[in-house]
Coordinates of N, CA and C and ligand atoms in Angstrom, one line a residue:
X430 N -9.2 0.1 -31.4 CA -8.7 0.2 -30.0 C -9.8 -0.5 -29.1
X431 N -9.4 -1.3 -28.2 CA -10.3 -2.0 -27.3 C -10.9 -1.0 -26.3
X432 N -12.2 -0.8 -26.4 CA -12.9 0.2 -25.6 C -12.7 0.0 -24.1
X433 N -12.7 -1.2 -23.6 CA -12.5 -1.5 -22.2 C -11.1 -1.1 -21.8
X434 N -10.1 -1.4 -22.5 CA -8.7 -1.0 -22.2 C -8.6 0.6 -22.2
X435 N -9.2 1.2 -23.2 CA -9.2 2.7 -23.2 C -9.9 3.3 -22.0
X436 N -11.0 2.8 -21.7 CA -11.8 3.3 -20.5 C -10.9 3.1 -19.2
X437 N -10.4 1.9 -19.1 CA -9.5 1.7 -17.9 C -8.3 2.5 -17.9
X438 N -7.7 2.7 -19.0 CA -6.5 3.6 -19.1 C -6.8 5.0 -18.6
X439 N -7.9 5.5 -19.1 CA -8.3 6.9 -18.7 C -8.6 7.0 -17.2
X440 N -9.2 6.0 -16.6 CA -9.4 6.0 -15.2 C -8.1 5.9 -14.4
X441 N -7.2 5.1 -14.9 CA -5.9 4.9 -14.2 C -5.1 6.2 -14.3
X442 N -5.1 6.9 -15.4 CA -4.4 8.2 -15.6 C -5.0 9.2 -14.6
X443 N -6.3 9.2 -14.4 CA -6.9 10.2 -13.5 C -6.5 9.9 -12.1
X444 N -6.0 8.6 -11.8 CA -5.5 8.3 -10.5 C -4.0 8.4 -10.4
X445 N -3.3 9.0 -11.3 CA -1.9 9.3 -11.2 C -0.9 8.4 -11.8
X446 N -1.4 7.4 -12.6 CA -0.5 6.5 -13.2 C -0.1 6.9 -14.6
X447 N 1.1 6.5 -15.1 CA 1.5 6.5 -16.5 C 1.0 5.3 -17.1
X448 N 0.2 5.4 -18.2 CA -0.5 4.2 -18.8 C -0.1 4.2 -20.3
X449 N 0.2 3.0 -20.7 CA 0.3 2.7 -22.2 C -0.5 1.5 -22.5
X450 N -1.0 1.4 -23.7 CA -1.8 0.2 -24.2 C -1.0 -0.4 -25.4
X451 N -1.0 -1.7 -25.4 CA -0.2 -2.4 -26.4 C -1.1 -3.5 -27.0
X452 N -0.9 -3.8 -28.3 CA -1.8 -4.8 -29.0 C -1.4 -6.2 -28.5
X453 N -0.2 -6.4 -28.1 CA 0.2 -7.8 -27.8 C 1.4 -7.8 -26.8
X454 N 1.7 -9.0 -26.3 CA 2.7 -9.1 -25.3 C 4.1 -8.7 -25.8
X455 N 4.4 -9.1 -27.1 CA 5.7 -8.8 -27.6 C 6.0 -7.3 -27.7
X456 N 5.0 -6.6 -28.1 CA 5.2 -5.1 -28.2 C 5.4 -4.5 -26.8
X457 N 4.6 -5.0 -25.8 CA 4.7 -4.5 -24.4 C 6.1 -4.9 -23.9
X458 N 6.6 -6.1 -24.2 CA 7.9 -6.5 -23.7 C 9.0 -5.6 -24.2
X459 N 8.9 -5.3 -25.5 CA 9.9 -4.4 -26.1 C 9.9 -3.0 -25.5
X460 N 8.7 -2.5 -25.2 CA 8.5 -1.2 -24.6 C 9.2 -1.2 -23.3
X461 N 9.0 -2.2 -22.4 CA 9.6 -2.2 -21.1 C 11.1 -2.4 -21.2
X462 N 11.6 -3.2 -22.1 CA 13.0 -3.5 -22.2 C 13.7 -2.2 -22.6
X463 N 13.1 -1.4 -23.4 CA 13.7 -0.1 -23.9 C 13.5 1.0 -22.9
X464 N 12.5 0.9 -22.1 CA 12.1 2.0 -21.2 C 13.0 2.0 -20.0
X465 N 13.5 0.9 -19.5 CA 14.3 0.8 -18.3 C 15.7 1.3 -18.6
X466 N 16.2 2.3 -17.9 CA 17.6 2.8 -18.2 C 18.6 1.7 -18.3
X467 N 19.6 1.9 -19.2 CA 20.6 0.9 -19.4 C 21.4 0.6 -18.1
X468 N 21.6 -0.6 -17.8 CA 22.4 -1.0 -16.7 C 21.7 -1.1 -15.4
X469 N 20.5 -0.7 -15.3 CA 19.7 -0.7 -14.0 C 19.2 -2.1 -13.7
X470 N 19.2 -2.5 -12.4 CA 18.7 -3.8 -12.0 C 17.1 -3.8 -12.1
X471 N 16.6 -5.0 -12.2 CA 15.1 -5.1 -12.3 C 14.7 -6.2 -11.3
X472 N 13.8 -6.0 -10.5 CA 13.2 -7.1 -9.7 C 11.8 -7.5 -10.3
X473 N 11.5 -8.7 -10.2 CA 10.2 -9.2 -10.7 C 9.5 -10.0 -9.6
X474 N 8.2 -9.7 -9.4 CA 7.4 -10.4 -8.4 C 6.9 -11.7 -9.0
X475 N 6.3 -12.5 -8.1 CA 5.7 -13.8 -8.5 C 4.6 -13.4 -9.6
X476 N 4.8 -13.8 -10.8 CA 4.1 -13.2 -11.9 C 4.1 -14.2 -13.1
X477 N 2.9 -14.8 -13.3 CA 2.8 -15.7 -14.5 C 2.8 -14.9 -15.8
X478 N 2.3 -13.7 -15.7 CA 2.3 -12.8 -16.9 C 3.7 -12.5 -17.4
X479 N 4.6 -12.2 -16.5 CA 6.0 -12.0 -16.8 C 6.6 -13.2 -17.5
X480 N 6.3 -14.4 -16.9 CA 6.8 -15.6 -17.5 C 6.3 -15.8 -18.9
X481 N 5.0 -15.6 -19.1 CA 4.4 -15.8 -20.4 C 5.0 -14.8 -21.4
X482 N 5.3 -13.6 -21.0 CA 5.9 -12.6 -21.9 C 7.4 -12.8 -22.2
X483 N 8.0 -13.7 -21.4 CA 9.5 -13.8 -21.6 C 10.2 -12.6 -21.3
X484 N 9.7 -11.8 -20.3 CA 10.4 -10.5 -20.1 C 11.7 -10.6 -19.4
X485 N 11.9 -11.7 -18.6 CA 13.2 -11.8 -17.9 C 14.3 -12.0 -18.8
X486 N 14.1 -12.9 -19.8 CA 15.2 -13.1 -20.8 C 15.4 -11.9 -21.6
X487 N 14.4 -11.1 -22.0 CA 14.5 -9.9 -22.8 C 15.3 -8.9 -22.0
X488 N 15.1 -8.8 -20.7 CA 15.8 -7.8 -19.9 C 17.3 -8.2 -19.8
X489 N 17.5 -9.5 -19.5 CA 18.9 -10.0 -19.4 C 19.7 -9.7 -20.7
X490 N 19.0 -10.0 -21.8 CA 19.7 -9.7 -23.1 C 19.9 -8.3 -23.4
X491 N 19.2 -7.4 -22.7 CA 19.4 -6.0 -22.8 C 20.5 -5.5 -21.8
X492 N 21.0 -6.4 -21.0 CA 22.1 -6.1 -20.1 C 21.7 -5.8 -18.7
X493 N 20.4 -6.0 -18.3 CA 20.0 -5.8 -17.0 C 20.2 -7.0 -16.1
X494 N 20.6 -6.7 -14.8 CA 20.5 -7.8 -13.8 C 19.1 -8.0 -13.4
X495 N 18.6 -9.2 -13.4 CA 17.2 -9.5 -13.1 C 17.1 -10.3 -11.8
X496 N 16.4 -9.9 -10.8 CA 16.2 -10.6 -9.5 C 14.8 -11.1 -9.5
X497 N 14.7 -12.4 -9.7 CA 13.3 -13.0 -9.8 C 13.5 -14.4 -9.1
X498 N 12.6 -14.6 -8.1 CA 12.7 -15.9 -7.3 C 12.1 -17.1 -8.0
X499 N 11.4 -16.9 -9.2 CA 10.8 -18.0 -9.8 C 11.9 -19.0 -10.2
X500 N 11.7 -20.3 -9.8 CA 12.6 -21.3 -10.2 C 13.8 -21.4 -9.3
X501 N 13.9 -20.5 -8.4 CA 15.1 -20.5 -7.5 C 14.8 -21.4 -6.3
X502 N 15.8 -22.2 -5.8 CA 15.6 -23.1 -4.7 C 15.0 -22.3 -3.5
X503 N 14.2 -22.9 -2.7 CA 13.5 -22.2 -1.6 C 14.5 -21.6 -0.6
X504 N 15.7 -22.2 -0.5 CA 16.7 -21.7 0.5 C 17.3 -20.4 0.0
X505 N 17.1 -20.1 -1.3 CA 17.7 -18.9 -1.8 C 16.7 -17.8 -2.2
X506 N 15.4 -18.2 -2.2 CA 14.4 -17.4 -2.7 C 14.2 -16.1 -1.9
X507 N 14.4 -16.2 -0.5 CA 14.2 -15.0 0.3 C 15.3 -13.9 0.0
X508 N 16.5 -14.3 -0.3 CA 17.5 -13.3 -0.7 C 17.2 -12.7 -2.0
X509 N 16.7 -13.5 -2.9 CA 16.3 -13.0 -4.2 C 15.2 -12.0 -4.1
X510 N 14.2 -12.3 -3.3 CA 13.1 -11.4 -3.1 C 13.6 -10.0 -2.5
X511 N 14.5 -10.1 -1.6 CA 15.0 -8.9 -1.0 C 15.8 -8.1 -2.0
X512 N 16.6 -8.8 -2.9 CA 17.3 -8.0 -3.9 C 16.4 -7.4 -4.9
X513 N 15.3 -8.1 -5.2 CA 14.2 -7.5 -6.0 C 13.7 -6.2 -5.4
X514 N 13.4 -6.3 -4.1 CA 12.8 -5.1 -3.4 C 13.8 -3.9 -3.4
X515 N 15.1 -4.2 -3.5 CA 16.1 -3.1 -3.4 C 16.5 -2.6 -4.8
X516 N 15.9 -3.2 -5.9 CA 16.2 -2.8 -7.2 C 15.5 -1.4 -7.5
X517 N 16.1 -0.7 -8.4 CA 15.4 0.6 -8.8 C 14.2 0.4 -9.6
X518 N 14.0 -0.7 -10.3 CA 12.9 -1.0 -11.1 C 12.2 -2.4 -10.6
X519 N 10.9 -2.4 -10.7 CA 10.2 -3.6 -10.3 C 9.1 -3.9 -11.3
X520 N 8.9 -5.1 -11.6 CA 7.8 -5.5 -12.5 C 6.9 -6.6 -11.9
X521 N 5.7 -6.4 -12.1 CA 4.7 -7.4 -11.6 C 3.4 -7.3 -12.4
X522 N 2.5 -8.1 -12.1 CA 1.2 -8.0 -12.7 C 0.2 -7.6 -11.7
X523 N -1.1 -7.6 -12.0 CA -2.2 -7.3 -11.1 C -3.1 -8.5 -11.0
X524 N -3.7 -8.7 -9.9 CA -4.7 -9.8 -9.8 C -6.0 -9.4 -10.4
X525 N -6.3 -8.1 -10.3 CA -7.5 -7.5 -10.9 C -7.4 -6.0 -10.9
X526 N -7.9 -5.5 -12.0 CA -8.0 -4.0 -12.1 C -9.4 -3.7 -12.5
X527 N -10.0 -2.7 -11.8 CA -11.4 -2.3 -12.1 C -11.4 -1.3 -13.2
X528 N -12.5 -1.3 -14.0 CA -12.6 -0.3 -15.1 C -12.5 1.2 -14.6
X529 N -12.8 1.3 -13.3 CA -12.7 2.7 -12.8 C -11.4 2.9 -12.0
X530 N -10.4 2.0 -12.2 CA -9.0 2.3 -11.9 C -8.5 1.8 -10.6
X531 N -9.2 0.9 -9.9 CA -8.6 0.3 -8.7 C -7.7 -0.9 -9.1
X532 N -6.6 -1.0 -8.4 CA -5.7 -2.1 -8.7 C -5.8 -3.0 -7.4
X533 N -6.2 -4.2 -7.5 CA -6.5 -5.0 -6.4 C -5.5 -6.2 -6.4
X534 N -4.7 -6.4 -5.4 CA -3.6 -7.4 -5.3 C -3.8 -8.3 -4.1
X535 N -3.5 -9.5 -4.3 CA -3.3 -10.4 -3.1 C -1.8 -10.8 -3.1
X536 N -1.4 -11.3 -1.9 CA 0.0 -11.7 -1.8 C 0.0 -12.7 -0.6
X537 N 0.8 -13.7 -0.8 CA 1.0 -14.6 0.4 C 2.1 -14.2 1.3
X538 N 3.2 -13.7 0.7 CA 4.4 -13.3 1.4 C 4.5 -11.8 1.6
X539 N 4.0 -11.0 0.7 CA 4.0 -9.6 0.9 C 5.1 -8.9 0.1
X540 N 6.1 -9.6 -0.5 CA 7.1 -9.0 -1.2 C 6.6 -8.2 -2.4
X541 N 5.6 -8.7 -3.1 CA 5.2 -8.0 -4.3 C 4.4 -6.7 -3.9
X542 N 3.5 -6.8 -3.0 CA 2.7 -5.6 -2.7 C 3.6 -4.6 -1.9
X543 N 4.6 -5.1 -1.2 CA 5.6 -4.2 -0.6 C 6.3 -3.4 -1.6
X544 N 6.8 -4.1 -2.7 CA 7.6 -3.4 -3.7 C 6.7 -2.4 -4.5
X545 N 5.4 -2.8 -4.7 CA 4.5 -1.9 -5.4 C 4.3 -0.6 -4.6
X546 N 4.2 -0.8 -3.3 CA 3.8 0.4 -2.4 C 5.1 1.2 -2.1
X547 N 6.2 0.6 -2.0 CA 7.4 1.3 -1.5 C 8.6 0.7 -2.2
X548 N 9.8 1.1 -1.8 CA 11.0 0.4 -2.4 C 11.4 0.9 -3.8
X549 N 11.3 0.1 -4.8 CA 11.7 0.5 -6.1 C 11.1 1.8 -6.6
X550 N 11.9 2.6 -7.2 CA 11.4 4.0 -7.6 C 10.5 3.9 -8.8
X551 N 10.7 2.9 -9.6 CA 9.8 2.7 -10.8 C 9.2 1.3 -10.8
X552 N 7.9 1.3 -10.9 CA 7.2 0.0 -10.9 C 6.4 -0.1 -12.2
X553 N 6.5 -1.2 -12.8 CA 5.7 -1.6 -14.0 C 4.7 -2.6 -13.6
X554 N 3.4 -2.3 -13.8 CA 2.4 -3.3 -13.5 C 1.8 -3.7 -14.9
X555 N 2.0 -4.9 -15.3 CA 1.6 -5.4 -16.6 C 0.3 -6.1 -16.5
X556 N -0.7 -5.7 -17.3 CA -2.0 -6.2 -17.1 C -2.6 -6.7 -18.4
X557 N -2.8 -7.9 -18.5 CA -3.6 -8.5 -19.7 C -5.1 -8.1 -19.6
X558 N -5.8 -8.1 -20.7 CA -7.2 -7.7 -20.7 C -8.1 -8.5 -19.8
X559 N -7.6 -9.8 -19.6 CA -8.4 -10.7 -18.8 C -8.5 -10.3 -17.3
X560 N -7.6 -9.4 -16.9 CA -7.5 -9.0 -15.5 C -8.5 -7.8 -15.2
X561 N -9.1 -7.3 -16.2 CA -10.0 -6.1 -16.0 C -11.4 -6.5 -15.7
X562 N -12.0 -5.9 -14.7 CA -13.4 -6.3 -14.3 C -14.2 -5.0 -14.3
X563 N -15.5 -5.2 -14.6 CA -16.3 -4.0 -14.7 C -17.2 -3.7 -13.5
X564 N -17.2 -4.6 -12.5 CA -18.1 -4.5 -11.4 C -17.5 -3.9 -10.1
X565 N -16.4 -3.2 -10.2 CA -15.9 -2.5 -9.0 C -15.1 -3.5 -8.1
X566 N -14.9 -3.1 -6.9 CA -14.0 -3.8 -6.0 C -14.5 -5.2 -5.7
X567 N -15.8 -5.4 -5.5 CA -16.4 -6.7 -5.2 C -16.1 -7.7 -6.4
X568 N -16.2 -7.1 -7.6 CA -16.0 -8.0 -8.7 C -14.5 -8.3 -8.8
X569 N -13.6 -7.4 -8.4 CA -12.2 -7.7 -8.3 C -11.9 -8.9 -7.4
X570 N -12.5 -8.8 -6.2 CA -12.3 -9.9 -5.2 C -12.9 -11.2 -5.7
X571 N -14.0 -11.1 -6.3 CA -14.6 -12.4 -6.9 C -13.6 -13.0 -7.9
X572 N -13.1 -12.1 -8.8 CA -12.1 -12.6 -9.8 C -10.9 -13.3 -9.1
X573 N -10.4 -12.7 -8.1 CA -9.2 -13.2 -7.4 C -9.6 -14.6 -6.8
X574 N -10.7 -14.7 -6.1 CA -11.0 -15.9 -5.4 C -11.5 -17.0 -6.3
X575 N -12.1 -16.7 -7.4 CA -12.7 -17.7 -8.3 C -11.7 -18.0 -9.5
X576 N -10.8 -17.1 -9.9 CA -10.0 -17.3 -11.1 C -8.5 -17.3 -10.7
X577 N -8.1 -16.3 -10.1 CA -6.6 -16.1 -9.9 C -6.1 -17.2 -8.9
X578 N -6.7 -17.2 -7.8 CA -6.1 -18.2 -6.7 C -6.2 -19.6 -7.2
X579 N -7.4 -20.1 -7.7 CA -7.4 -21.5 -8.1 C -6.3 -21.9 -9.1
X580 N -6.2 -21.0 -10.1 CA -5.2 -21.4 -11.2 C -3.8 -21.3 -10.6
X581 N -3.5 -20.3 -9.8 CA -2.1 -20.2 -9.2 C -1.9 -21.4 -8.3
X582 N -2.9 -21.8 -7.5 CA -2.7 -22.9 -6.6 C -2.4 -24.2 -7.4
X583 N -3.1 -24.4 -8.5 CA -2.9 -25.6 -9.3 C -1.5 -25.5 -9.9
X584 N -1.1 -24.4 -10.4 CA 0.3 -24.2 -11.0 C 1.3 -24.5 -10.0
X585 N 1.1 -24.1 -8.7 CA 2.1 -24.3 -7.7 C 2.0 -25.6 -6.9
X586 N 1.0 -26.4 -7.3 CA 0.8 -27.7 -6.6 C 0.3 -27.5 -5.2
X587 N -0.4 -26.4 -4.8 CA -0.8 -26.2 -3.5 C -2.2 -26.8 -3.2
X588 N -2.3 -27.5 -2.1 CA -3.6 -28.1 -1.8 C -4.6 -27.2 -1.1
X589 N -4.9 -26.2 -1.8 CA -5.9 -25.2 -1.2 C -7.3 -25.6 -1.6
X590 N -8.3 -25.3 -0.8 CA -9.7 -25.6 -1.2 C -10.1 -25.1 -2.5
X591 N -9.5 -23.9 -2.8 CA -9.9 -23.3 -4.1 C -9.3 -24.1 -5.3
X592 N -8.3 -24.8 -5.1 CA -7.7 -25.5 -6.2 C -8.6 -26.6 -6.8
X593 N -9.5 -27.1 -6.0 CA -10.4 -28.1 -6.5 C -11.9 -27.8 -6.3
X594 N -12.1 -26.6 -5.7 CA -13.5 -26.2 -5.4 C -13.6 -24.7 -5.1
X595 N -14.3 -24.5 -4.0 CA -14.5 -23.1 -3.6 C -13.5 -22.6 -2.5
X596 N -13.3 -21.3 -2.4 CA -12.5 -20.8 -1.3 C -13.1 -21.2 0.1
X597 N -12.3 -21.7 1.0 CA -12.7 -21.9 2.4 C -11.5 -21.4 3.2
X598 N -11.6 -20.2 3.7 CA -10.4 -19.6 4.4 C -10.0 -20.5 5.6
X599 N -11.0 -20.9 6.4 CA -10.7 -21.6 7.6 C -10.1 -23.0 7.4
X600 N -10.2 -23.5 6.2 CA -9.7 -24.8 5.9 C -8.4 -24.7 5.0
X601 N -7.9 -23.5 4.8 CA -6.8 -23.3 3.8 C -5.5 -23.3 4.6
X602 N -4.7 -24.4 4.3 CA -3.4 -24.5 5.0 C -2.3 -23.7 4.3
X603 N -2.4 -23.4 3.0 CA -1.4 -22.6 2.3 C -2.0 -21.5 1.6
X604 N -2.6 -20.5 2.3 CA -3.2 -19.4 1.6 C -2.3 -18.5 0.8
X605 N -2.7 -18.2 -0.4 CA -2.0 -17.2 -1.2 C -2.5 -15.8 -1.0
X606 N -3.7 -15.7 -0.3 CA -4.3 -14.4 -0.2 C -4.3 -14.0 1.3
X607 N -3.1 -14.1 1.9 CA -2.9 -13.6 3.3 C -3.1 -12.1 3.3
X608 N -2.7 -11.4 2.3 CA -2.7 -10.0 2.2 C -3.5 -9.5 1.0
X609 N -4.4 -8.6 1.3 CA -5.2 -7.9 0.3 C -4.7 -6.4 0.3
X610 N -4.3 -5.9 -0.9 CA -3.9 -4.5 -1.0 C -4.7 -3.9 -2.2
X611 N -5.3 -2.8 -2.0 CA -5.9 -2.0 -3.1 C -5.2 -0.7 -3.2
X612 N -4.7 -0.5 -4.4 CA -4.2 0.9 -4.8 C -5.3 1.7 -5.3
X613 N -5.6 2.7 -4.5 CA -6.7 3.7 -4.9 C -6.1 4.7 -5.8
X614 N -4.8 5.0 -5.7 CA -4.2 6.1 -6.4 C -2.7 5.7 -6.5
X615 N -2.0 6.2 -7.5 CA -0.6 5.9 -7.6 C 0.2 6.4 -6.3
X616 N 1.0 5.5 -5.7 CA 1.7 5.9 -4.5 C 2.6 7.1 -4.7
X617 N 2.9 7.8 -3.6 CA 3.7 9.0 -3.7 C 5.2 8.6 -3.8
X618 N 6.0 9.5 -4.3 CA 7.5 9.4 -4.3 C 8.0 8.3 -5.2
X619 N 7.2 7.8 -6.1 CA 7.7 6.8 -7.1 C 6.8 7.0 -8.4
X620 N 7.3 6.3 -9.4 CA 6.6 6.3 -10.7 C 6.0 4.9 -10.9
X621 N 4.7 4.9 -11.2 CA 4.1 3.6 -11.4 C 3.5 3.6 -12.8
X622 N 4.0 2.7 -13.6 CA 3.6 2.6 -15.1 C 2.8 1.4 -15.3
X623 N 1.6 1.6 -15.8 CA 0.7 0.5 -16.0 C 0.8 0.2 -17.5
X624 N 1.0 -1.1 -17.8 CA 1.2 -1.5 -19.2 C 0.0 -2.4 -19.5
X625 N -1.0 -1.9 -20.2 CA -2.2 -2.7 -20.5 C -1.9 -3.4 -21.9
X626 N -2.4 -4.6 -22.0 CA -2.1 -5.4 -23.1 C -3.4 -6.1 -23.6
X627 N -3.7 -5.9 -24.9 CA -4.9 -6.5 -25.5 C -4.8 -8.0 -25.8
X628 N -4.4 -8.7 -24.8 CA -4.3 -10.2 -24.9 C -4.6 -10.7 -23.5
X629 N -5.0 -12.0 -23.4 CA -5.2 -12.6 -22.1 C -3.8 -13.1 -21.7
X630 N -3.4 -12.7 -20.5 CA -2.1 -13.1 -19.9 C -2.2 -13.4 -18.5
X631 N -1.5 -14.4 -18.0 CA -1.5 -14.8 -16.6 C -2.9 -15.1 -16.1
X632 N -3.0 -15.1 -14.7 CA -4.2 -15.6 -14.1 C -4.9 -14.4 -13.4
Ligands
SF4_50 S1 -7.9 -18.3 1.2 FE1 -7.1 -20.3 0.4 S2 -8.8 -21.3 -0.5 FE2 -9.4 -19.1 -0.3 S3 -8.8 -18.2 -2.3 FE3 -7.1 -17.9 -0.9 S4 -5.7 -19.6 -1.4 FE4 -7.8 -20.2 -2.2

């Protein structure tokens, strides 16, 4: 068992989350597909991890309606994001998780952090081992600015300063990090399931 994942899982459980650890993405994908009650809709946030896992196809094959704006024309994406927010289940990744159990997220639009905090009654946060940092909140922010944002900017073709160099907030025309949200503890009145995976996934 990966000691870092086990330590992080224990810290997250102490903060009110349901946590599972999986050896690989395929096992985690099967767990999620079987865990969501039959026939229930699933919303997915902007999430490279979900794409790499093939989770949307697995859920559709299991009979779930999936609301995911990835690949949807811009004119329709807003409606899809709202449908995702109104689904009983939501799936996204984390930008960084600290070994002591903080989940640190950035968001440009706010749909993902909104759904994590409120809305869907069950939220799955899927976390590859590469998202875990040992240096606390500041290390999480460093990871986001140095690793997550630049790779996402290049994937999306955004001309942000971080795409080719360092973060420069004042010169950033298309920021992905408009919103920073840190979950200190599992939100009330909903179930948040953290799915830790012993593979590198997403950014
Ligand atoms: S503010 Fe802009 S340049 Fe800085 S990390 Fe976010 S997207 Fe990149």
